[in-house]
Coordinates of C-alpha atoms and ligand atoms in Angstrom, one line a residue:
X1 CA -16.7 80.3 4.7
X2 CA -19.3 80.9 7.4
X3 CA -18.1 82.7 10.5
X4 CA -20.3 83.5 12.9
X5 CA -20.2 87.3 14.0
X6 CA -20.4 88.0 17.9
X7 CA -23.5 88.8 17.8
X8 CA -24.9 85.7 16.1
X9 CA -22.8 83.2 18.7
X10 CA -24.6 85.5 21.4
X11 CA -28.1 84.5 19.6
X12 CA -26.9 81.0 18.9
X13 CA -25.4 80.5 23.3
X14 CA -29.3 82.2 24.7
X15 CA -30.9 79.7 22.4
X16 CA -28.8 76.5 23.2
X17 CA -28.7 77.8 26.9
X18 CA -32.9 78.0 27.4
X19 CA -33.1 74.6 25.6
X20 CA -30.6 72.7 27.6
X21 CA -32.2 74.5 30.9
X22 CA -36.1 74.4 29.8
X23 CA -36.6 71.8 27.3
X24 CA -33.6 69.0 27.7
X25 CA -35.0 67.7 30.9
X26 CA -38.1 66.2 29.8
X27 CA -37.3 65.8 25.7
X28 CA -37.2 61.9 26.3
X29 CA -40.7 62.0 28.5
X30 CA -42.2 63.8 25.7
X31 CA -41.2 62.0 22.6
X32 CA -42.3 58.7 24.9
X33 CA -46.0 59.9 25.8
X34 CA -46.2 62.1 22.6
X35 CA -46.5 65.7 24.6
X36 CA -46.5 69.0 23.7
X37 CA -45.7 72.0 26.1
X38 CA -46.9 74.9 24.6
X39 CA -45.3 76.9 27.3
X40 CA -42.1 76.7 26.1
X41 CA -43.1 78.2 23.1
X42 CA -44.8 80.9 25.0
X43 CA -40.6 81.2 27.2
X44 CA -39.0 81.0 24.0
X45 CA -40.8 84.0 22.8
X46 CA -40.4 85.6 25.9
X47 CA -36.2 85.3 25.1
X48 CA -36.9 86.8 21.7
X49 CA -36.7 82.7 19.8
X50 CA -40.0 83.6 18.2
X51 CA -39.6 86.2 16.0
X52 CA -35.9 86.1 14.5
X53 CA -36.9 87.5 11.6
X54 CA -40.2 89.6 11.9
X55 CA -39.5 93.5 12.1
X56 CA -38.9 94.8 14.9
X57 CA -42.0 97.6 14.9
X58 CA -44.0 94.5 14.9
X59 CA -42.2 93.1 18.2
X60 CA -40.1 90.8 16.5
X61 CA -36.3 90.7 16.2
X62 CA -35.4 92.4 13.0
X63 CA -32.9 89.9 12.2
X64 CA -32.0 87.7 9.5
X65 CA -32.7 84.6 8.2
X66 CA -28.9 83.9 8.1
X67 CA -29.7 84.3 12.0
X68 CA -33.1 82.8 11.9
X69 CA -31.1 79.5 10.6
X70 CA -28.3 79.4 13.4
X71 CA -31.2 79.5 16.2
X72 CA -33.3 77.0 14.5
X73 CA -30.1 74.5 14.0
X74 CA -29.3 75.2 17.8
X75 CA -32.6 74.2 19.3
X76 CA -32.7 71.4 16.7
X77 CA -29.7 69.8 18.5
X78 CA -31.9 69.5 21.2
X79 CA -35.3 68.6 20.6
X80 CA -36.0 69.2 16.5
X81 CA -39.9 69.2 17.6
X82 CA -39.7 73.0 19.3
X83 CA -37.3 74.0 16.5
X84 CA -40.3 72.6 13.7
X85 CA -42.8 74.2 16.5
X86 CA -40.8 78.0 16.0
X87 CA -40.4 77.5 12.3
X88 CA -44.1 77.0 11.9
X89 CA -45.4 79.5 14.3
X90 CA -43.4 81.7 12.1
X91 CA -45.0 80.8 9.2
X92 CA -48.2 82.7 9.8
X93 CA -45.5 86.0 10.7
X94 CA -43.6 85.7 7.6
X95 CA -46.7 85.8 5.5
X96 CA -48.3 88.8 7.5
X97 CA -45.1 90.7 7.0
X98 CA -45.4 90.1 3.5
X99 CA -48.6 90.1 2.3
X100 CA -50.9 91.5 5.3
X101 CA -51.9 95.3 5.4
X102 CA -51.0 97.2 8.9
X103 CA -54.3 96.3 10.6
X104 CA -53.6 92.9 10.6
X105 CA -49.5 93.1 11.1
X106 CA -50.6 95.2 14.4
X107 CA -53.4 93.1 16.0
X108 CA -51.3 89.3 15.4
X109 CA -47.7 90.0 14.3
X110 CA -46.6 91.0 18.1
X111 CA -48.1 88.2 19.8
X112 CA -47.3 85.6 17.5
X113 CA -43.4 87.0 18.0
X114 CA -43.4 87.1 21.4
X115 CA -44.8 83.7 21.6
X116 CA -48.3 84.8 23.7
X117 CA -49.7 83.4 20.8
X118 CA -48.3 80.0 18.7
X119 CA -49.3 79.8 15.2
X120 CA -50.1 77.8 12.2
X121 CA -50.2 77.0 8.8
X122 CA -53.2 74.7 7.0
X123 CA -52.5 74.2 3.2
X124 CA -52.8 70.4 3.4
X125 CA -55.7 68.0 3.1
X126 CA -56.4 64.2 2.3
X127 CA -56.6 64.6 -1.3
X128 CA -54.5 67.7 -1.6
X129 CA -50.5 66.8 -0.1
X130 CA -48.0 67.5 -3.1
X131 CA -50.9 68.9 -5.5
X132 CA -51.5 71.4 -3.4
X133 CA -53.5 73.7 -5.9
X134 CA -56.3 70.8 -5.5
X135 CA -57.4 71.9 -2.4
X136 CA -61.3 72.0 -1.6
X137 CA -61.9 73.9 1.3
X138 CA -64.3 76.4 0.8
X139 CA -64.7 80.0 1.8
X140 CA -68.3 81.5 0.7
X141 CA -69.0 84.7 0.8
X142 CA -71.7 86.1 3.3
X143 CA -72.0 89.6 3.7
X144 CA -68.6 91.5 4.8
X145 CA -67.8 87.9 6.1
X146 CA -66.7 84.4 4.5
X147 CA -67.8 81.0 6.1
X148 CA -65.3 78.6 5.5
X149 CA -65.5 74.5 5.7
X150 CA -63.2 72.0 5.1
X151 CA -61.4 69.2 6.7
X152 CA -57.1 70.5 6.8
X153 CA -54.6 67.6 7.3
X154 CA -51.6 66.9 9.3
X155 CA -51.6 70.6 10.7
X156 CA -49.1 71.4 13.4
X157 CA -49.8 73.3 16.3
X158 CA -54.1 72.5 15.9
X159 CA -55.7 72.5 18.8
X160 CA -53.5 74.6 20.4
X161 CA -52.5 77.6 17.8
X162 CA -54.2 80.8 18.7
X163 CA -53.8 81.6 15.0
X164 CA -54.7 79.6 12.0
X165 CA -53.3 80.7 8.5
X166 CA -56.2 78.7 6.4
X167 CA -56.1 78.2 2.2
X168 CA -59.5 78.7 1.3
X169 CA -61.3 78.1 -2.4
X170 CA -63.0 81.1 -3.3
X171 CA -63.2 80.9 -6.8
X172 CA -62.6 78.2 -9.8
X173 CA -60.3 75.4 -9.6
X174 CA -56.5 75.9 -9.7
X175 CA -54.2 78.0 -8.2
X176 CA -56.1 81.2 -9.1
X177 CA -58.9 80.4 -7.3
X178 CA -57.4 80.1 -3.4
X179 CA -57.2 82.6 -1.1
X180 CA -55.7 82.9 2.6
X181 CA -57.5 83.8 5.3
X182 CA -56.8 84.4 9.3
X183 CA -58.6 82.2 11.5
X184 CA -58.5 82.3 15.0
X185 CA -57.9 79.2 17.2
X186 CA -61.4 79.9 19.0
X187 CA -63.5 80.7 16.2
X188 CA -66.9 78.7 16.3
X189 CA -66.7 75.9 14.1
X190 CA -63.9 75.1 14.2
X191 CA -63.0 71.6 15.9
X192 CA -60.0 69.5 15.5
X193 CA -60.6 65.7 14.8
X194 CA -57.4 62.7 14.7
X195 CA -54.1 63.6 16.2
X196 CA -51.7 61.4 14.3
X197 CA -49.2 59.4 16.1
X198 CA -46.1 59.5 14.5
X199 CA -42.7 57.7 14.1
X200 CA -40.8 60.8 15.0
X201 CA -41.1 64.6 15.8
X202 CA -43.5 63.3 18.9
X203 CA -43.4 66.2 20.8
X204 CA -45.1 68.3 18.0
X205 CA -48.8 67.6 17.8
X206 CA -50.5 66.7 14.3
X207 CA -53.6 67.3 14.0
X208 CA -57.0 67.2 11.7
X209 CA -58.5 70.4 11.3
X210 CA -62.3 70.5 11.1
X211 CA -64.0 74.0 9.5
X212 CA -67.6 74.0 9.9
X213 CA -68.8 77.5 8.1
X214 CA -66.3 79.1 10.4
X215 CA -66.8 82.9 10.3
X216 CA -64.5 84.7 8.8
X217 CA -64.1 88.7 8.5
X218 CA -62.6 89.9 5.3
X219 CA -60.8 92.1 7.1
X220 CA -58.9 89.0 7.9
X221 CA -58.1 88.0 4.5
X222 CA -55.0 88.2 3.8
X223 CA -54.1 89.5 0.8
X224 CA -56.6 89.9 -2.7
X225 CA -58.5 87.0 -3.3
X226 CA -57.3 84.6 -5.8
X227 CA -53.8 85.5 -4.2
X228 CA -53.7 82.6 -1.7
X229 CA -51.9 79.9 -3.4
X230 CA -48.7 82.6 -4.2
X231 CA -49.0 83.1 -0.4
X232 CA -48.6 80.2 0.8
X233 CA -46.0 79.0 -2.0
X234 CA -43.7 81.8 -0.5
X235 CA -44.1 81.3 2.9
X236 CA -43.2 77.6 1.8
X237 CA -40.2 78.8 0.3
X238 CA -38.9 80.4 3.5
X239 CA -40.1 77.2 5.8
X240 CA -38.0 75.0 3.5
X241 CA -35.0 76.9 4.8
X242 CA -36.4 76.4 8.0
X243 CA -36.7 72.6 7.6
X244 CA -33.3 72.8 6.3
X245 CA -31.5 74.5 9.3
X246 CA -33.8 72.0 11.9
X247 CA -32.7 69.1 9.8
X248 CA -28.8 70.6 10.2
X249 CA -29.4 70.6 13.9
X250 CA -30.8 67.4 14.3
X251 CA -27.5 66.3 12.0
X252 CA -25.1 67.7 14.1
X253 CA -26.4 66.2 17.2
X254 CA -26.1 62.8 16.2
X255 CA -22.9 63.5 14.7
X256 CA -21.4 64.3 18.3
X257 CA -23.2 61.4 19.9
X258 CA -21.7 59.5 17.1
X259 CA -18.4 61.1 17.4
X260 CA -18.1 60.7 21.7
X261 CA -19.0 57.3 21.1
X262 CA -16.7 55.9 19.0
X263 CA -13.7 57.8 20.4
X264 CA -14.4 56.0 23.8
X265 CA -15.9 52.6 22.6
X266 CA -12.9 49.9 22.6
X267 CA -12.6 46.7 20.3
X268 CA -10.3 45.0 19.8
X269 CA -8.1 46.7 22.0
X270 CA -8.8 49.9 19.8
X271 CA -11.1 52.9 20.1
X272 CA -13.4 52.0 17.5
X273 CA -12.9 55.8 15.9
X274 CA -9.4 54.4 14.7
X275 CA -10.8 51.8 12.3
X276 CA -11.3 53.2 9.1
X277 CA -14.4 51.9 8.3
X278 CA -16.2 53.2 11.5
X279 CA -13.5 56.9 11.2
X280 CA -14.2 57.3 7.2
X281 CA -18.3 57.0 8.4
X282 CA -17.7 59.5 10.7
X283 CA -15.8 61.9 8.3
X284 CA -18.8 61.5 5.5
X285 CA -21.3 62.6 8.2
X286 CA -19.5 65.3 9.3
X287 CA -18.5 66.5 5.3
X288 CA -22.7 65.9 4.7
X289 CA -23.3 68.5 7.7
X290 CA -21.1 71.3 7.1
X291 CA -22.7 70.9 3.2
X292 CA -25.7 71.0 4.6
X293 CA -25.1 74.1 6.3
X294 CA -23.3 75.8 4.1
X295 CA -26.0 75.5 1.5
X296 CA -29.0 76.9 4.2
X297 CA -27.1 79.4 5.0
X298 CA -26.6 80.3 1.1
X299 CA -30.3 79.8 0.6
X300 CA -31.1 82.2 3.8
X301 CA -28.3 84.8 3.0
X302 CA -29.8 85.3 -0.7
X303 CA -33.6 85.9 0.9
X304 CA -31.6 88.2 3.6
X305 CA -29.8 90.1 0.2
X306 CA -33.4 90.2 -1.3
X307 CA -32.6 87.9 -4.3
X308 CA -34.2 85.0 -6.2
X309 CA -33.9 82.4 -3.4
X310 CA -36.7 79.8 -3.8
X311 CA -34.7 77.2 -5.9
X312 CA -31.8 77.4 -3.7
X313 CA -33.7 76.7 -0.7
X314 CA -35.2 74.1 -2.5
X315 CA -31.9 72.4 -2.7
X316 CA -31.0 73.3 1.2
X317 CA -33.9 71.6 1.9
X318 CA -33.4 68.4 -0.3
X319 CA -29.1 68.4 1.3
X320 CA -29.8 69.3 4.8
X321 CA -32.5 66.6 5.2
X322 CA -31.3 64.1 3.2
X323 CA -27.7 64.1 5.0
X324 CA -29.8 64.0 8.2
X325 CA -31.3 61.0 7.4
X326 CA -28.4 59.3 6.1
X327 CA -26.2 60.9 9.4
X328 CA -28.8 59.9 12.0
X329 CA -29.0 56.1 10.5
X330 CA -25.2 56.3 10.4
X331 CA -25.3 57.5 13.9
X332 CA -27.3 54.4 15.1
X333 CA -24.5 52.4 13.1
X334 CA -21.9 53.8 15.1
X335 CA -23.6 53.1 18.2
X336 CA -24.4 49.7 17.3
X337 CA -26.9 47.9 19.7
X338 CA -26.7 50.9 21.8
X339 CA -27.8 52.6 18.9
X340 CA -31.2 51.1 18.4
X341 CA -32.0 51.3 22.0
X342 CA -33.5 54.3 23.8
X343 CA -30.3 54.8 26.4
X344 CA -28.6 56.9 23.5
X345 CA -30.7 59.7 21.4
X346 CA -29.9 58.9 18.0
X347 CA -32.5 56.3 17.4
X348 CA -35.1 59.3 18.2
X349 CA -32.8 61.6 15.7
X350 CA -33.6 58.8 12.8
X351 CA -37.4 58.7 13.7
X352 CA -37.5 62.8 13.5
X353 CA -35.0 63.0 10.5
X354 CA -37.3 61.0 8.2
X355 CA -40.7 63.7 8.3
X356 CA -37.7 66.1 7.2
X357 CA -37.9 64.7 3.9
X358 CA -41.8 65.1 3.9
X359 CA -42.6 68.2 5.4
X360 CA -42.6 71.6 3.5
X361 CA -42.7 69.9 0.3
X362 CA -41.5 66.3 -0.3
X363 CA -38.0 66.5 -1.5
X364 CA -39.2 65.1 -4.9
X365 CA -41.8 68.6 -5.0
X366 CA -38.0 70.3 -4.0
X367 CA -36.9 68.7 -6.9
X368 CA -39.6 70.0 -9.1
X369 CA -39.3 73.4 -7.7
X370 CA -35.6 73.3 -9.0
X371 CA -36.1 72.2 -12.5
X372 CA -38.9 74.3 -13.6
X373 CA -36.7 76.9 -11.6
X374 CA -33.5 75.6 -14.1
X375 CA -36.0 75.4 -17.4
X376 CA -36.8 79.2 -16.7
X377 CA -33.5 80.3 -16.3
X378 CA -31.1 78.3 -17.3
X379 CA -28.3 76.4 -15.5
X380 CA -27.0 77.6 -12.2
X381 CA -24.0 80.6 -12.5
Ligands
COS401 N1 -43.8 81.9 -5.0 C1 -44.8 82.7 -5.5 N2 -45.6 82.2 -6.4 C2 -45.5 81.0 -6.8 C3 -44.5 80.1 -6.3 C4 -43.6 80.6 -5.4 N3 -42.7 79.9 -4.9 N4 -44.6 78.9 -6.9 C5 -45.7 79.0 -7.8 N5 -46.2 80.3 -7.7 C6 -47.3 80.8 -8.5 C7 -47.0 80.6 -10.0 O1 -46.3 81.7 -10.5 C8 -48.4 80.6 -10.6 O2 -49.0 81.8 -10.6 P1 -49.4 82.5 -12.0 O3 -50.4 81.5 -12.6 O4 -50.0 83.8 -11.7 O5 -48.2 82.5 -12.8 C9 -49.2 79.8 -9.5 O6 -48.5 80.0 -8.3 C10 -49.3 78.3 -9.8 O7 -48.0 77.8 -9.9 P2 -47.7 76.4 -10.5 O8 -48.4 76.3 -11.9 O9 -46.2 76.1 -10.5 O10 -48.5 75.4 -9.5 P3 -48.6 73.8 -9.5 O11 -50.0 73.4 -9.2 O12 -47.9 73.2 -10.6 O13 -47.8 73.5 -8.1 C11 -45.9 72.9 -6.8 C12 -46.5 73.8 -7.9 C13 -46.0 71.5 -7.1 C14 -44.5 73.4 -6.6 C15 -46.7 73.2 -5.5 O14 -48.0 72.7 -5.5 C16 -46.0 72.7 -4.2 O15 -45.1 73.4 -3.7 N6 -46.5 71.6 -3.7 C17 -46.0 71.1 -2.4 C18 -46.9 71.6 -1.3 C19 -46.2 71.6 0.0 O16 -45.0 72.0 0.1 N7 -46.9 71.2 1.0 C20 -46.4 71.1 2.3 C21 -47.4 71.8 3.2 S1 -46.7 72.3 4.7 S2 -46.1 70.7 5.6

């Protein structure tokens, strides 16, 4: 059973309380005219949202990600584009924690946590998605420096991230030949081309990444070379719990809309709720959410007890964003024509759920994750 503890409902209220205050009011605007604020990131590190889980000698909170999930589901319920927009500005953090030497933790990890500075994370490119080890950037070496080119892909936060985590080729092909480097949002060269427009998550910009022999110390390398692709499969693994607990959020919304709806909608002389086919719809949803949580908050409590964690948030991630989609298409159901039009959010929950089961690893890569994970070690315990 989960139960929060008083000082993770604290956590959860300031979180629910600046989203309803800062970013409710205009989440409808947004998603319409496809805007992104990244002041509220900036607020929401100013109320400690940006660094849950980064130490707190490196300004962040020095919680867990048991607590990490609870404030990711809670801004989820209100706009799952600044809950994705925390989870990836943390991705930089968690692999700086992890794999960055001193120097580097002290001149990014405390702005990235305090959100002065929003982050990001650029693994993907056109020909390089799921086979991510088939990447083609290139970092040369030049001097003490690297110059790195490349076009990155569908890259959250570009054009306005202050910090760029960037997988670079510096040797052969494969995995062994990537590295990670820190690149910082005004380096020269580097330009941003397309923004996508997207069917949901509108209010978090997506954008083409341009690297034209961008100059890169070593000294912002992170980690040994060749060590990239490990890098950025670990940070991946904690994301996926991130995309899990967002897709939980954006769940548990819908469910409610779904919920006040049909308890107050009459047919037939009858609050719709009291027919079983529309009350049994309602009680799979909710069964699919609590499962969903249940299962992030087992993936994020094993990474909290220092355990073997990947494959579990695999699955988190493959549950929590599955039920979402199925909950938030449900949800629409529910609603019926009110549904499908804009007066009600659940039609925007079914256009954000969907990237859920994309992003961080397509829930068929999740898949893969947990078999070779099952081949290794045999059947879960
Ligand atoms: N943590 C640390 N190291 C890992 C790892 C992990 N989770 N997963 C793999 N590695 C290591 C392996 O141990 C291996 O290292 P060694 O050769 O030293 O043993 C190396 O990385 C290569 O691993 P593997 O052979 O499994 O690589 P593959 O090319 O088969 O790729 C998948 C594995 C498919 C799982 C990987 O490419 C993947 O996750 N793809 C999806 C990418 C993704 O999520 N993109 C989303 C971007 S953000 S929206």
């Amino acid at each position: 059973m989960f139960d929060p503890t008083e000082e993770q409902r604290s956590l959860i209220d300031a979180a629910r309380a600046f989203c309803v205050d800062r970013i409710a009011p205009t989440v409808e605007e947004d998603d319409e005219r496809e805007h992104f604020r990244k002041d509220l990131v900036r607020e929401m590190g100013e109320v400690g949202l940006c660094g849950i889980p980064t130490p707190e000698e490196w300004g962040g909170l020095g919680l867990g990600y048991v607590e990490y999930a609870l404030v990711l589901e809670a801004i989820a319920r209100i706009s799952p584009s600044y809950a994705v927009s925390v989870a990836v500005t943390g991705l930089p953090q968690i692999m700086l924690v992890r794999f960055g030497n001193d120097a580097q933790r002290a001149e990014f990890l405390p702005k990235l946590a305090s959100g002065e500075w929003l982050g990001a994370f650029a693994l993907s490119e056109v020909g390089s998605g799921s086979d991510a080890a088939s990447l083609t950037t290139t970092a040369e070496r030049d001097g003490d420096d690297y110059l790195l080119s490349g076009n990155k892909f569908w890259i959250t936060h570009g054009g306005y991230a202050d910090v760029y985590v960037v997988m670079a080729r510096t040797g052969g092909p494969g995995p062994q030949g990537v590295s990670a480097f820190i690149v910082k949002g005004g380096a020269q060269g580097l330009s941003f081309g397309k923004k996508e427009r997207k069917m949901g998550l509108r209010a978090s910009p997506t954008v083409e990444l341009v690297l034209d022999r961008v100059r890169v110390p070593s000294a912002h390398r992170l980690g040994d070379e060749g060590q990239g692709f490990r890098i950025a499969m670990a940070a991946l693994d904690s994301g996926r719990i991130t995309i899990g607990a967002t897709s939980v959020g954006l769940a548990a919304a819908a469910l409610d809309t779904a919920v006040a709806y049909a308890s107050e909608r009459r047919q037939f002389s009858t609050a719709i709720i009291d027919f079983q086919g529309v009350g049994f719809m309602l009680a799979d949803m909710a069964t699919r959410v609590t499962c969903a949580r249940l299962l992030v908050h087992q993936a994020a409590g094993l990474r909290d007890a220092g355990r073997d964690y990947a494959h579990v948030a695999a699955m988190a991630k493959v549950v929590a964003t599955d039920a979402a989609m199925d909950v938030t298409t449900d949800a629409v159901q529910v609603l019926g024509g009110a549904g499908y039009t804009r007066e009600f959010p659940v039609e925007r929950a079914m256009r954000d759920a969907k990237v859920m089961q994309i992003v961080e690893g397509t829930n068929q890569i999740q898949r893969l994750v947990i078999a070779r994970h099952l081949k290794r070690h045999g059947g879960a315990p």
